[in-house]
JSON list of C-alpha atoms in Angstrom, two decimals:
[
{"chain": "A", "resi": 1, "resn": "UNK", "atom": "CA", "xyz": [-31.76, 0.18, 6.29]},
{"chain": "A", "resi": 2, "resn": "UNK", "atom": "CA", "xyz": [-29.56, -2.34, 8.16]},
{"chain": "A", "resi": 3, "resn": "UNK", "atom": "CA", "xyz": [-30.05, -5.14, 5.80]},
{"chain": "A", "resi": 4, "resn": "UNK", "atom": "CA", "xyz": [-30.04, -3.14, 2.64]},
{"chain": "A", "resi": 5, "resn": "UNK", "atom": "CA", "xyz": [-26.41, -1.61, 3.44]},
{"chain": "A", "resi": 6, "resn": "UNK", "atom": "CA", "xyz": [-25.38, -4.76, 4.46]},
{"chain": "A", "resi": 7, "resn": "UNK", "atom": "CA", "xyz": [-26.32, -6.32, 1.21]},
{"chain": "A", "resi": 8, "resn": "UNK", "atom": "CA", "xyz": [-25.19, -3.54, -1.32]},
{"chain": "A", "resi": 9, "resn": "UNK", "atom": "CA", "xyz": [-21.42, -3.97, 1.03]},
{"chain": "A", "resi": 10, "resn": "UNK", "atom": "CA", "xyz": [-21.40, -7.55, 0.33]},
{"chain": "A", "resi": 11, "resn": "UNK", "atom": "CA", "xyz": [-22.39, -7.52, -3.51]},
{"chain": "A", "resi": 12, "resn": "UNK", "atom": "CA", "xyz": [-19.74, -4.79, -3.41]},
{"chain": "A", "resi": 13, "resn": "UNK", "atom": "CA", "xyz": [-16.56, -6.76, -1.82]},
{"chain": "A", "resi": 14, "resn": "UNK", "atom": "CA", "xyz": [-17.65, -10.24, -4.14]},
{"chain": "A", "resi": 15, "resn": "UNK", "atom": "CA", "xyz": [-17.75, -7.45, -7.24]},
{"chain": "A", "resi": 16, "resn": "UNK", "atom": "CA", "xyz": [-14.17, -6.46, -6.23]},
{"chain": "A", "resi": 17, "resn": "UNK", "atom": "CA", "xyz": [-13.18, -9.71, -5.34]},
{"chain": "A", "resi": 18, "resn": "UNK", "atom": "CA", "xyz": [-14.21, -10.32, -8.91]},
{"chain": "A", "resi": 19, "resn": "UNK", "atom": "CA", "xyz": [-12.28, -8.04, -10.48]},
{"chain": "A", "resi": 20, "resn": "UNK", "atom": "CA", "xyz": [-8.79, -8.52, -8.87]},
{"chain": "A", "resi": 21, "resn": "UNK", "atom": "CA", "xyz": [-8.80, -12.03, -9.47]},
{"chain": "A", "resi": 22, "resn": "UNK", "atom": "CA", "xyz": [-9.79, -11.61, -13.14]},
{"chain": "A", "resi": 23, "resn": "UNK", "atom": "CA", "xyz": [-6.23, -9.04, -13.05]},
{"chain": "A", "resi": 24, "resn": "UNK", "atom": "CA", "xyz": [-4.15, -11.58, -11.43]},
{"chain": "A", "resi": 25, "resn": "UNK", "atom": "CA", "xyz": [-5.10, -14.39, -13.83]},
{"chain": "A", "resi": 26, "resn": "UNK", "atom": "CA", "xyz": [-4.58, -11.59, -16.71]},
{"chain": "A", "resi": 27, "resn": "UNK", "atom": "CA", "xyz": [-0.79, -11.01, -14.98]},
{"chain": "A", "resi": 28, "resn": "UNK", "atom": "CA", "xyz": [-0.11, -14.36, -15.05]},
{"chain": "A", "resi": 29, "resn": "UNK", "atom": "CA", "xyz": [-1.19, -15.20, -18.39]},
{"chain": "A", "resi": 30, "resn": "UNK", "atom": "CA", "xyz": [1.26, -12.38, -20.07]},
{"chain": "A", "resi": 31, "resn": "UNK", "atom": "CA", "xyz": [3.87, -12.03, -17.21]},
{"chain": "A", "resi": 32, "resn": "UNK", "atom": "CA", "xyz": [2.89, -8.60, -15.97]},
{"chain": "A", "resi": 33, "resn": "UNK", "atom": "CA", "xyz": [4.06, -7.93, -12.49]},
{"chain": "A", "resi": 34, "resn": "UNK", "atom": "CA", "xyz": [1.48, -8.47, -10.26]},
{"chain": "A", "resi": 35, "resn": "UNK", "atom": "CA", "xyz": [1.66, -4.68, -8.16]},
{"chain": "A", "resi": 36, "resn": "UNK", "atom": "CA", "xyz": [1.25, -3.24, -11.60]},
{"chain": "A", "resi": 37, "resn": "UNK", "atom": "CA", "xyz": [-2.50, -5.09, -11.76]},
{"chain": "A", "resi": 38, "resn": "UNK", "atom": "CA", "xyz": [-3.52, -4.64, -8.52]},
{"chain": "A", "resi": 39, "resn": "UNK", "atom": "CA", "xyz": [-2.06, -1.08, -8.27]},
{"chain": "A", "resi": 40, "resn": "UNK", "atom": "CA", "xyz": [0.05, -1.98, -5.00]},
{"chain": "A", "resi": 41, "resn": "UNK", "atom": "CA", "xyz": [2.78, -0.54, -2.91]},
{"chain": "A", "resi": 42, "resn": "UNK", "atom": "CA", "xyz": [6.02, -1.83, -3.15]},
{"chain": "A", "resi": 43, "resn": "UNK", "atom": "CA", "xyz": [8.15, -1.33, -0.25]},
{"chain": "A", "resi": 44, "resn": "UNK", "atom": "CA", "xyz": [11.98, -2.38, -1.14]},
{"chain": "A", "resi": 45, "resn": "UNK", "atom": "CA", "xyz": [13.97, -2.68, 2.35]},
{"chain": "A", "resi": 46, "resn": "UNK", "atom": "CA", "xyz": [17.66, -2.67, 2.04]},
{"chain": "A", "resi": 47, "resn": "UNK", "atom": "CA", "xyz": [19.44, -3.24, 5.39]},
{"chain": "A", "resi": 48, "resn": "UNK", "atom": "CA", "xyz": [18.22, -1.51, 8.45]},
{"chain": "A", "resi": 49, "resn": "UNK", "atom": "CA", "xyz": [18.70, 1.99, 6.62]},
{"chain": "A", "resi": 50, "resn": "UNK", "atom": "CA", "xyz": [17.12, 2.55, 3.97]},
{"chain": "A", "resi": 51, "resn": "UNK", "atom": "CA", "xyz": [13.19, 2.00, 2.62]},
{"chain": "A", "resi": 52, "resn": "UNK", "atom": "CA", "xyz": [12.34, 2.64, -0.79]},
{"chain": "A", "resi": 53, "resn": "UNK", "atom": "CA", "xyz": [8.60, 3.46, -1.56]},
{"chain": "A", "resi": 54, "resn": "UNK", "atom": "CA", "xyz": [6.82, 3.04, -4.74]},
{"chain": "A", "resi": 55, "resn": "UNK", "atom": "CA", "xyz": [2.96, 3.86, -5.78]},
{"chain": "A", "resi": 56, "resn": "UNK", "atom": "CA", "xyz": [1.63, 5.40, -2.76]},
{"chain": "A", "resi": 57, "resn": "UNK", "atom": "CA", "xyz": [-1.14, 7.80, -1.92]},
{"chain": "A", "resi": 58, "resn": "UNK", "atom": "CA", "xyz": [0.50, 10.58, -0.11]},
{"chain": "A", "resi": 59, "resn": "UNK", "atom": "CA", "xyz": [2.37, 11.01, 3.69]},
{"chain": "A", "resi": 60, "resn": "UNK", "atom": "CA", "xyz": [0.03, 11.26, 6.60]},
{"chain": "A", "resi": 61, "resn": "UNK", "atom": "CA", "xyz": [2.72, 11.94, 9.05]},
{"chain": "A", "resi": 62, "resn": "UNK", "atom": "CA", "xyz": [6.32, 12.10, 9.52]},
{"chain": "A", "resi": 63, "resn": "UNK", "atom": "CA", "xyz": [8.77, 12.68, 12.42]},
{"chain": "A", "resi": 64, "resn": "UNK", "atom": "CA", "xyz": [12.27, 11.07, 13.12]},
{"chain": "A", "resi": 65, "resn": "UNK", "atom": "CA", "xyz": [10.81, 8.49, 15.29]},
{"chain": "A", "resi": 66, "resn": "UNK", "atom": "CA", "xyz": [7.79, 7.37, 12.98]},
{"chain": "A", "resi": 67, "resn": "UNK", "atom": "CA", "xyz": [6.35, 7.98, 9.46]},
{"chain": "A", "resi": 68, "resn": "UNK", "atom": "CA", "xyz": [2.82, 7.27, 8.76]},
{"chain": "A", "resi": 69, "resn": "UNK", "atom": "CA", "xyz": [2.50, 6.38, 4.72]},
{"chain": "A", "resi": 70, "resn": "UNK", "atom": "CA", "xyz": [-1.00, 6.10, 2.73]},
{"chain": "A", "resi": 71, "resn": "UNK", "atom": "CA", "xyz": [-0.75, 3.25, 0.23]},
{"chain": "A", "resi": 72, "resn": "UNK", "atom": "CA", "xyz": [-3.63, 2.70, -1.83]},
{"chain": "A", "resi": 73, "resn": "UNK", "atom": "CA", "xyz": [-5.95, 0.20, 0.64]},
{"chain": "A", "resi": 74, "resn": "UNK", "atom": "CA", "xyz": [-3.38, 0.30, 4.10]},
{"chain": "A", "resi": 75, "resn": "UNK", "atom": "CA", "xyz": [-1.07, 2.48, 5.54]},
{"chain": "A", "resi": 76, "resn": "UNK", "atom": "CA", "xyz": [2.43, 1.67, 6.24]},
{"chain": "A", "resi": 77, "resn": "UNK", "atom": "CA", "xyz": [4.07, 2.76, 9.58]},
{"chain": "A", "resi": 78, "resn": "UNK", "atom": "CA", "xyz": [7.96, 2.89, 9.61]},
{"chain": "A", "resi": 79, "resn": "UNK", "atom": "CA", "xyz": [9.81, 3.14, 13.06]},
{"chain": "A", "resi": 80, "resn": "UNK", "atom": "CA", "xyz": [12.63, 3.90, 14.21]},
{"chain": "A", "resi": 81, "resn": "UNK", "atom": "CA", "xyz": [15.58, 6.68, 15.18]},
{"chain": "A", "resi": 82, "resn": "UNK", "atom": "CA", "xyz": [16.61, 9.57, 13.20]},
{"chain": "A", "resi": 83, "resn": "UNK", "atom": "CA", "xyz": [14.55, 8.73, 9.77]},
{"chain": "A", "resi": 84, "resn": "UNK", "atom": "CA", "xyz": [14.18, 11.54, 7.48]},
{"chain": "A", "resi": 85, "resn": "UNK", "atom": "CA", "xyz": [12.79, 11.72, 3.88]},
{"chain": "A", "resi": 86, "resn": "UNK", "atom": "CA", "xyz": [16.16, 11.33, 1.59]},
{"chain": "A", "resi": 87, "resn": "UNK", "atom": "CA", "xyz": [14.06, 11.57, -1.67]},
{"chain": "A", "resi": 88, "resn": "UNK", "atom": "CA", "xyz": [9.97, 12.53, -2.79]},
{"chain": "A", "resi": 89, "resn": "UNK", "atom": "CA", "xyz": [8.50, 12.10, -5.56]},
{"chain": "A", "resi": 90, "resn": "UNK", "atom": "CA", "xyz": [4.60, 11.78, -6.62]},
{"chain": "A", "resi": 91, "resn": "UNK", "atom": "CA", "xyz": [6.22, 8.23, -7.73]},
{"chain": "A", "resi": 92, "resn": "UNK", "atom": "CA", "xyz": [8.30, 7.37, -4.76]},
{"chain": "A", "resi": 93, "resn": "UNK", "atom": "CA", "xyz": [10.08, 8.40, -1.86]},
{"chain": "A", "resi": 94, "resn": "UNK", "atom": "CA", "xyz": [13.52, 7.13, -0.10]},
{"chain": "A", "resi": 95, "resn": "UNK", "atom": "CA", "xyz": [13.23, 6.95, 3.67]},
{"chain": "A", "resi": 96, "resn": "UNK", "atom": "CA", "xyz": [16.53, 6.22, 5.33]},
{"chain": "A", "resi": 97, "resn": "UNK", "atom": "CA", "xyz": [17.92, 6.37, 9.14]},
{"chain": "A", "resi": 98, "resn": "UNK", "atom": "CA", "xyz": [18.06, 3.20, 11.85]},
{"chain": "A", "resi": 99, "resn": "UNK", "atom": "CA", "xyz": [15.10, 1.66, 11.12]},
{"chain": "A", "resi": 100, "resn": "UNK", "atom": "CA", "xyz": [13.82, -0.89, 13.64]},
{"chain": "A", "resi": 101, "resn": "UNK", "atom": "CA", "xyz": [10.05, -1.98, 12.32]},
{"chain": "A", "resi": 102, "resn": "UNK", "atom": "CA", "xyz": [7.63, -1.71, 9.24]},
{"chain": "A", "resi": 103, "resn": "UNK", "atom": "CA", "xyz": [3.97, -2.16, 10.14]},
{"chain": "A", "resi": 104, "resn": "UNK", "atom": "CA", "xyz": [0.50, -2.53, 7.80]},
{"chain": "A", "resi": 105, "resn": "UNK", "atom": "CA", "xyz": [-2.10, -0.84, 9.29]},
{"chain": "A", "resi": 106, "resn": "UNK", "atom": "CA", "xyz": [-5.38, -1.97, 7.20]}
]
């Protein structure tokens, strides 16, 4: 059963593998935006204040020292003092306060 899981995994990844670079050659060919193919999470960092957040799953945790966010194939951990949620949407989300590191946590 070893083998067999091991196989269908790998045939699996070179399938996806495939895929996104068949969507990145597509974006480059008509000058569509890259996150927009690959469904990605845009993180827009202005300053050491504020973090804007676009296309992500959901919130996994949240508390004025650290907020945990799903993104689509990572999580993305923002730290630092007094960070609250200025703005939620399904679409995106505004995190602001004195923000001191952004991790990816694949």
């Amino acid at each position: 059963m070893g083998l067999l899981y091991f196989i269908f995994n790998w045939r699996n990844n070179m399938w996806k593998e495939e895929i996104n670079g068949i969507g990145q050659r597509f974006a480059e060919a008509y000058s569509i935006p890259k996150d927009v193919i690959a469904n990605a999470t845009l993180l827009h960092v202005v300053g050491m204040s504020e973090i804007f957040l676009e296309n992500f799953k959901g919130i996994i945790s949240y508390t004025c020292h650290e907020i945990l966010v799903k993104g689509h194939d990572c999580k993305y951990c923002i730290s630092g003092n007094c960070l609250m949620i200025a703005y939620y949407s399904n679409e995106d989300m505004k995190i602001s306060g004195q923000i001191q590191e952004v991790r990816i946590i694949r």
